[in-house]
C-alpha positions as MATLAB code, in Angstrom:
seq = 'MHIPATLVRGGTSKCWLFNQVEVPADRGDLERLLVAAYGATDPVELDGVGGATPTTSKAAVVSASPQPGVDVDYLFAQVGIGTGSVEWTSNCGNCATGVALYAVTRGMVPVTGDRTRVVMRNTNTGAVLEGIVDTTGGVVHHFGRQTVPGTRAGGVAVGLTFRDPAGGTTGVLLPTGRVAQDLRVGAAEPVRVSMVTAGAPVVLVDAASAGRTGAESLERMSADVPWLRTVRHAAAPLMGLLQPGGEPGDAVPKVGLVGPPVPYTTTLGEPIGAQDYDVSVRMLTMNAPHPAIGLTSAVAVAAAGLLEGSVVSRTTGSPTDEWLRLGTPAGVVAVRCTDVRDGLPHRVTVQRAARLLADARIYVPEAGSPRAA';
ca = [
      28.253    5.830  -10.542;
      26.110    7.531   -7.935;
      22.566    8.925   -7.921;
      20.869   11.429   -5.606;
      17.955   10.093   -3.559;
      15.843   10.911   -0.543;
      14.723    8.382    2.013;
      11.286    8.959    3.445;
       9.129    7.254    6.006;
       5.509    7.308    4.878;
       3.117    5.715    7.379;
       4.573    2.279    8.113;
       6.812    2.072    5.000;
      10.215    3.343    4.008;
      10.697    4.468    0.450;
      13.625    5.894   -1.534;
      12.472    8.760   -3.714;
      14.265    9.703   -6.948;
      13.747   12.788   -9.111;
      12.855   11.697  -12.660;
      15.653   13.828  -14.149;
      18.285   11.846  -12.154;
      17.315    8.307  -13.272;
      16.740    6.507  -16.583;
      13.412    7.051  -18.313;
      13.528    3.589  -19.845;
      11.786    1.116  -17.549;
      14.309   -1.680  -18.180;
      17.287    0.532  -17.432;
      15.517    1.869  -14.320;
      14.850   -1.654  -13.063;
      18.492   -2.647  -13.451;
      19.555    0.461  -11.576;
      17.181   -0.200   -8.656;
      18.162   -3.873   -8.426;
      21.833   -2.799   -8.236;
      21.230    0.048   -5.781;
      19.097   -2.043   -3.448;
      21.302   -5.153   -3.664;
      18.100   -6.897   -4.628;
      19.680  -10.163   -5.813;
      20.581  -10.806   -2.132;
      17.809  -12.011    0.154;
      19.145   -9.782    2.963;
      19.938   -6.806    0.678;
      23.155   -6.368    2.681;
      25.205   -4.788   -0.136;
      22.628   -2.149   -1.012;
      20.079    0.309    0.367;
      17.140   -2.072    0.390;
      15.520   -2.809    3.685;
      15.084   -6.604    3.189;
      11.346   -6.472    3.927;
       8.516   -5.711    1.557;
       7.592   -2.544    3.493;
      11.168   -1.180    3.396;
      12.218   -2.252   -0.120;
      10.227    0.345   -2.044;
      11.025    3.180   -4.362;
       9.268    5.969   -6.262;
      10.347    8.210   -9.123;
       8.831   11.669   -8.794;
       8.286   14.369  -11.428;
       6.163   17.403  -12.113;
       2.908   16.245  -13.732;
       1.884   17.427  -17.213;
      -1.749   16.575  -16.394;
      -3.938   19.583  -15.614;
      -5.016   19.647  -11.977;
      -2.290   17.258  -10.865;
       0.892   18.564   -9.169;
       3.238   15.547   -9.283;
       3.441   12.128  -10.881;
       5.126    9.200   -9.212;
       6.102    5.830  -10.508;
       6.088    3.224   -7.699;
       8.503    0.313   -7.621;
       8.255   -2.675   -5.282;
      11.834   -3.886   -5.340;
      12.117   -7.675   -5.005;
      14.149   -9.181   -2.175;
      16.513  -11.795   -3.449;
      14.736  -11.939   -6.768;
      16.685   -9.409   -8.784;
      13.467   -7.991  -10.162;
      10.991   -5.136   -9.647;
       7.151   -5.239   -9.497;
       5.610   -2.315  -11.393;
       1.940   -3.325  -11.300;
       0.761   -1.728   -7.991;
       0.564    1.443   -5.987;
       1.588    2.246   -2.404;
      -0.409    4.737   -0.348;
       2.243    4.883    2.380;
       4.877    5.899   -0.209;
       2.380    8.436   -1.643;
       2.229    9.972    1.868;
       6.018   10.469    1.674;
       5.748   11.865   -1.858;
       3.304   14.521   -0.679;
       5.691   15.747    2.025;
       8.642   15.531   -0.392;
       6.780   17.639   -2.959;
       6.123   20.401   -0.445;
       9.624   20.230    1.065;
      11.258   20.477   -2.361;
       9.091   23.396   -3.482;
       7.292   21.407   -6.198;
       4.049   22.569   -4.547;
       3.979   25.998   -2.806;
       2.907   26.165    0.818;
      -0.637   27.540    1.267;
      -1.154   28.416    4.888;
      -1.660   25.849    7.640;
      -2.601   23.005    5.217;
      -1.073   22.461    1.771;
      -2.804   20.185   -0.726;
      -0.706   18.024   -3.049;
      -2.489   16.279   -5.926;
      -0.559   13.198   -7.073;
      -0.995   10.697   -9.906;
       0.361    7.185   -9.591;
       1.523    6.386  -13.116;
       1.500    2.612  -12.530;
      -2.252    2.534  -12.131;
      -3.527    6.010  -13.040;
      -4.853    6.535   -9.522;
      -5.139   10.157   -8.332;
      -4.591   10.930   -4.673;
      -4.598   14.083   -2.523;
      -2.244   14.664    0.361;
      -3.109   17.388    2.839;
       0.215   18.185    4.414;
       0.465   19.977    7.802;
       2.209   23.280    7.112;
       0.984   25.072   10.267;
       2.259   28.627   10.371;
       2.738   28.635    6.624;
       6.070   26.745    6.787;
       7.390   23.318    5.960;
       7.903   21.038    8.963;
      10.561   18.307    9.127;
       9.257   16.786   12.352;
       5.779   16.230   13.832;
       3.784   14.409   16.460;
       1.268   12.589   14.268;
       1.500    8.824   14.862;
       0.065    5.865   13.020;
      -0.498    2.244   14.191;
       2.700    0.255   13.872;
       5.160    2.820   15.233;
       5.389    5.134   18.205;
       7.489    7.578   16.149;
       5.795   10.853   15.279;
       5.815   12.513   11.872;
       4.323   15.358    9.874;
       0.557   14.868    9.575;
      -0.640   14.008    6.100;
      -4.275   13.267    5.311;
      -4.245   10.929    2.312;
      -7.356   10.748    0.107;
      -7.897    8.321   -2.784;
     -10.052    9.947   -5.435;
     -12.528    7.683   -7.273;
     -10.647    4.551   -6.183;
     -13.080    2.000   -7.618;
     -12.017    0.287  -10.761;
      -8.491    1.250  -11.475;
      -6.506   -1.797  -12.625;
      -9.479   -3.958  -13.568;
     -11.833   -1.156  -14.641;
     -14.688   -2.041  -12.306;
     -15.252   -2.357   -8.566;
     -16.353   -5.979   -8.867;
     -14.251   -7.587  -11.614;
     -16.217  -10.845  -11.521;
     -19.562   -9.048  -11.268;
     -20.317  -10.678   -7.926;
     -20.151   -9.164   -4.433;
     -19.096  -12.534   -2.951;
     -18.509  -16.034   -4.255;
     -16.976  -19.370   -3.443;
     -13.426  -19.774   -4.681;
     -11.923  -23.217   -5.074;
      -8.333  -23.255   -3.960;
      -6.586  -26.425   -4.977;
      -8.201  -29.640   -3.770;
      -9.541  -28.057   -0.559;
     -13.097  -27.015    0.097;
     -14.055  -23.660   -1.492;
     -13.625  -20.526    0.578;
     -15.928  -17.547    0.556;
     -14.303  -14.400   -0.917;
     -15.016  -10.934   -2.163;
     -12.857   -9.804   -5.107;
     -12.854   -6.024   -5.372;
     -10.769   -3.341   -7.051;
     -10.624   -0.105   -5.089;
      -7.195    1.359   -4.371;
      -5.829   -1.967   -5.563;
      -7.184   -5.334   -6.772;
      -7.804   -7.301   -3.548;
      -9.201  -10.749   -2.794;
     -10.666  -10.850    0.757;
     -11.237  -14.284    2.320;
     -14.002  -14.811    4.846;
     -11.786  -16.217    7.591;
     -14.458  -18.503    9.103;
     -15.017  -20.244    5.768;
     -11.290  -21.090    5.769;
     -11.097  -22.216    9.393;
      -9.374  -19.032   10.455;
     -10.346  -16.037   12.606;
      -9.015  -13.020   10.701;
      -7.092  -12.023   13.846;
      -4.172  -14.376   13.360;
      -0.733  -13.556   14.761;
       2.015  -12.615   12.325;
       3.606  -16.028   13.068;
       0.435  -17.885   12.068;
       0.129  -15.665    8.968;
       3.661  -16.608    8.033;
       2.695  -20.285    8.144;
      -0.299  -19.445    5.929;
       1.733  -17.649    3.240;
       1.882  -20.612    0.816;
      -1.907  -21.120    1.113;
      -2.670  -17.428    0.711;
      -0.449  -17.283   -2.365;
      -2.548  -20.107   -3.786;
      -5.677  -18.033   -3.089;
      -4.057  -15.052   -4.875;
      -3.168  -17.153   -7.918;
      -6.630  -18.700   -8.071;
      -8.275  -15.274   -7.973;
      -5.908  -13.504  -10.439;
      -7.388  -14.893  -13.723;
     -10.938  -14.430  -12.498;
     -10.102  -10.717  -11.826;
      -8.585  -10.292  -15.282;
      -5.095   -9.919  -13.845;
      -3.567  -13.024  -15.478;
      -3.786  -13.994  -19.073;
      -4.040  -17.729  -20.047;
      -0.584  -19.235  -19.841;
       0.779  -16.274  -17.952;
       2.975  -16.566  -14.899;
       1.189  -15.436  -11.712;
       2.849  -12.647   -9.774;
       2.932  -11.757   -6.099;
       2.056   -8.044   -6.178;
      -1.599   -8.269   -7.270;
      -4.157   -9.149   -6.306;
      -3.535   -8.237   -2.705;
      -4.798  -11.026   -0.482;
      -5.926  -11.297    3.123;
      -8.353  -12.571    5.754;
     -11.402  -10.791    7.149;
     -13.054  -11.758   10.447;
     -15.042  -10.407   13.393;
     -13.449   -8.190   16.062;
     -11.873   -9.947   19.043;
      -9.677   -8.719   21.870;
      -5.973   -8.858   20.968;
      -2.609   -7.298   21.679;
      -0.802   -5.313   18.997;
       2.789   -5.930   17.925;
       3.743   -2.979   20.123;
       2.136   -4.657   23.143;
      -0.985   -2.448   23.261;
      -4.287   -4.153   24.258;
      -7.192   -3.696   21.842;
     -10.779   -4.525   22.819;
     -13.313   -6.018   20.460;
     -15.442   -2.890   20.895;
     -12.570   -0.725   19.644;
     -12.914   -1.735   15.991;
     -15.305   -3.140   13.416;
     -13.530   -5.881   11.459;
     -10.271   -7.870   11.803;
      -8.007   -7.811    8.753;
      -4.759   -9.649    8.115;
      -3.051   -9.064    4.744;
       0.016  -10.197    2.916;
       2.509   -7.771    1.339;
       4.098   -9.649   -1.506;
       4.983  -12.970    0.212;
       5.098  -11.861    3.814;
       2.483  -10.941    6.437;
       1.901   -7.188    6.405;
       2.857   -5.735    9.836;
      -0.154   -3.393    9.625;
      -2.130   -2.960    6.381;
      -1.276   -1.390    3.036;
      -3.382    1.700    2.439;
      -4.543    0.476   -0.947;
      -5.798   -2.669    0.780;
      -7.461   -0.583    3.455;
      -9.348    1.290    0.739;
     -10.506   -1.983   -0.821;
     -11.758   -3.308    2.550;
     -13.657   -0.089    3.207;
     -15.203   -0.163   -0.286;
     -16.247   -3.797    0.210;
     -17.833   -2.823    3.517;
     -20.304   -0.609    1.716;
     -21.645   -3.542   -0.325;
     -24.531   -5.710    0.895;
     -23.410   -9.324    1.052;
     -19.684   -8.802    0.818;
     -17.435  -10.754    3.258;
     -16.846   -7.439    5.062;
     -20.484   -6.413    5.497;
     -21.449   -9.986    6.455;
     -18.817   -9.748    9.187;
     -19.974   -6.359   10.446;
     -23.622   -7.385   10.213;
     -24.681   -4.785    7.573;
     -23.147   -2.418    5.031;
     -20.992    0.076    6.840;
     -21.415    3.842    6.856;
     -18.852    6.625    6.601;
     -16.204    5.162    8.939;
     -14.788    1.660    9.090;
     -12.258    0.726   11.809;
      -9.865   -2.024   10.800;
      -8.162   -4.147   13.425;
      -4.637   -4.851   12.112;
      -1.590   -6.440   13.777;
      -0.275   -2.944   14.465;
      -3.509   -1.505   15.798;
      -6.707    0.140   14.583;
      -6.698    1.943   11.233;
      -9.780    4.100   10.615;
     -10.859    4.608    7.024;
     -13.423    7.228    5.925;
     -15.576    6.869    2.831;
     -17.302   10.062    1.624;
     -19.185   11.186   -1.460;
     -20.735    7.738   -1.721;
     -23.017    7.343   -4.778;
     -24.668    4.091   -5.812;
     -22.520    2.179   -3.366;
     -19.270    3.649   -4.741;
     -17.086    5.862   -2.535;
     -15.620    8.747   -4.555;
     -13.288    9.807   -1.754;
     -11.532    7.486    0.731;
      -9.351    9.044    3.386;
      -6.789    7.714    5.855;
      -4.847    9.862    8.307;
      -1.075    9.258    7.986;
       2.279   10.720    8.935;
       5.533   11.134    7.040;
       9.049   12.265    7.618;
      12.048   12.855    5.356;
      14.882   10.827    6.817;
      17.924   11.489    4.692;
      19.262   12.984    1.493;
      21.937   10.740    0.011;
      24.108    9.795   -2.925;
      23.614    6.096   -3.622;
      26.691    4.410   -5.121;
      25.547    1.936   -7.726;
      27.731   -0.822   -9.209;
      28.103   -0.489  -12.912;
      28.196   -3.324  -15.456;
      31.585   -5.032  -15.267;
      32.157   -4.131  -11.584;
      32.878   -7.136   -9.288;
      29.344   -7.247   -7.835;
      27.613   -6.573  -11.161;
      29.605   -9.175  -13.055;
];
């Protein structure tokens, strides 16, 4: 069998997009289709369209939204690599960037002058986002010059805003009721963390309390993956993300290190001075170091920065204001919090870029075929 799909680059991720009418509505059938299409039982995803990294093994199913005031719904899928499974519990802002451009390009949202707004709902989490797509001249663009940290390639500019991001999966910004606390991880000394839900559930580790800097290289982060997974699994039940006796997952909470700014060189060889940003951040994506930062994680870091006593505000010296500049392995990502009331940002915006890369027919092995057997 074969299914139509569109490959998009959103920010620093690649994501295959499927129209809801072309794929199964049943979640189990959809998961089996994605695993087969991506070759996701293979750790290199060679016999499929998966990219063999967490940032390039993603999918989204897009449809017109029945909700008033929302243009499109999208179901996000983090397709496992070598696991033969799919994580359905999270959202991806980079893929949402691609969904916004896709919606305009496919005529799901009419062009409105030089900027076209696309309101999207992530059906995994209920999050509502706005994408402001560059349609200068009142036309759809397939190429652009907007760049983002992590790639020198340009794309169509998309301003991505998370609406009312606090709460979401856990229902509250601070699922434990505390801005910061000590978290015991195995037999080691406790580490200082802030557990927040904004954009996504995230546990942020004060790097100094763990003998780290927050500006580790990707190689050092790779060595720390087992420890950071332990941090994630220790935080999950405290955040209400794991029921007693449940098996911990690797999608949520997101987990990473926070530290003070230091001079460093990006993965593209660009020098960054300590004065160029406000806080160092190193995150995992699933079980690998994130080459930049997931946008949902960036939202959580920015929300934590607004709170007195969080590991972020303690690093910056005081609660941050409208802008927070994050030093990531790929470069500096600026996050803007606006409409802040009682310490909660009701709009969090990141400037991104997207490009449609290909329209394709993906040939999928059916049950009983040699690979599917």
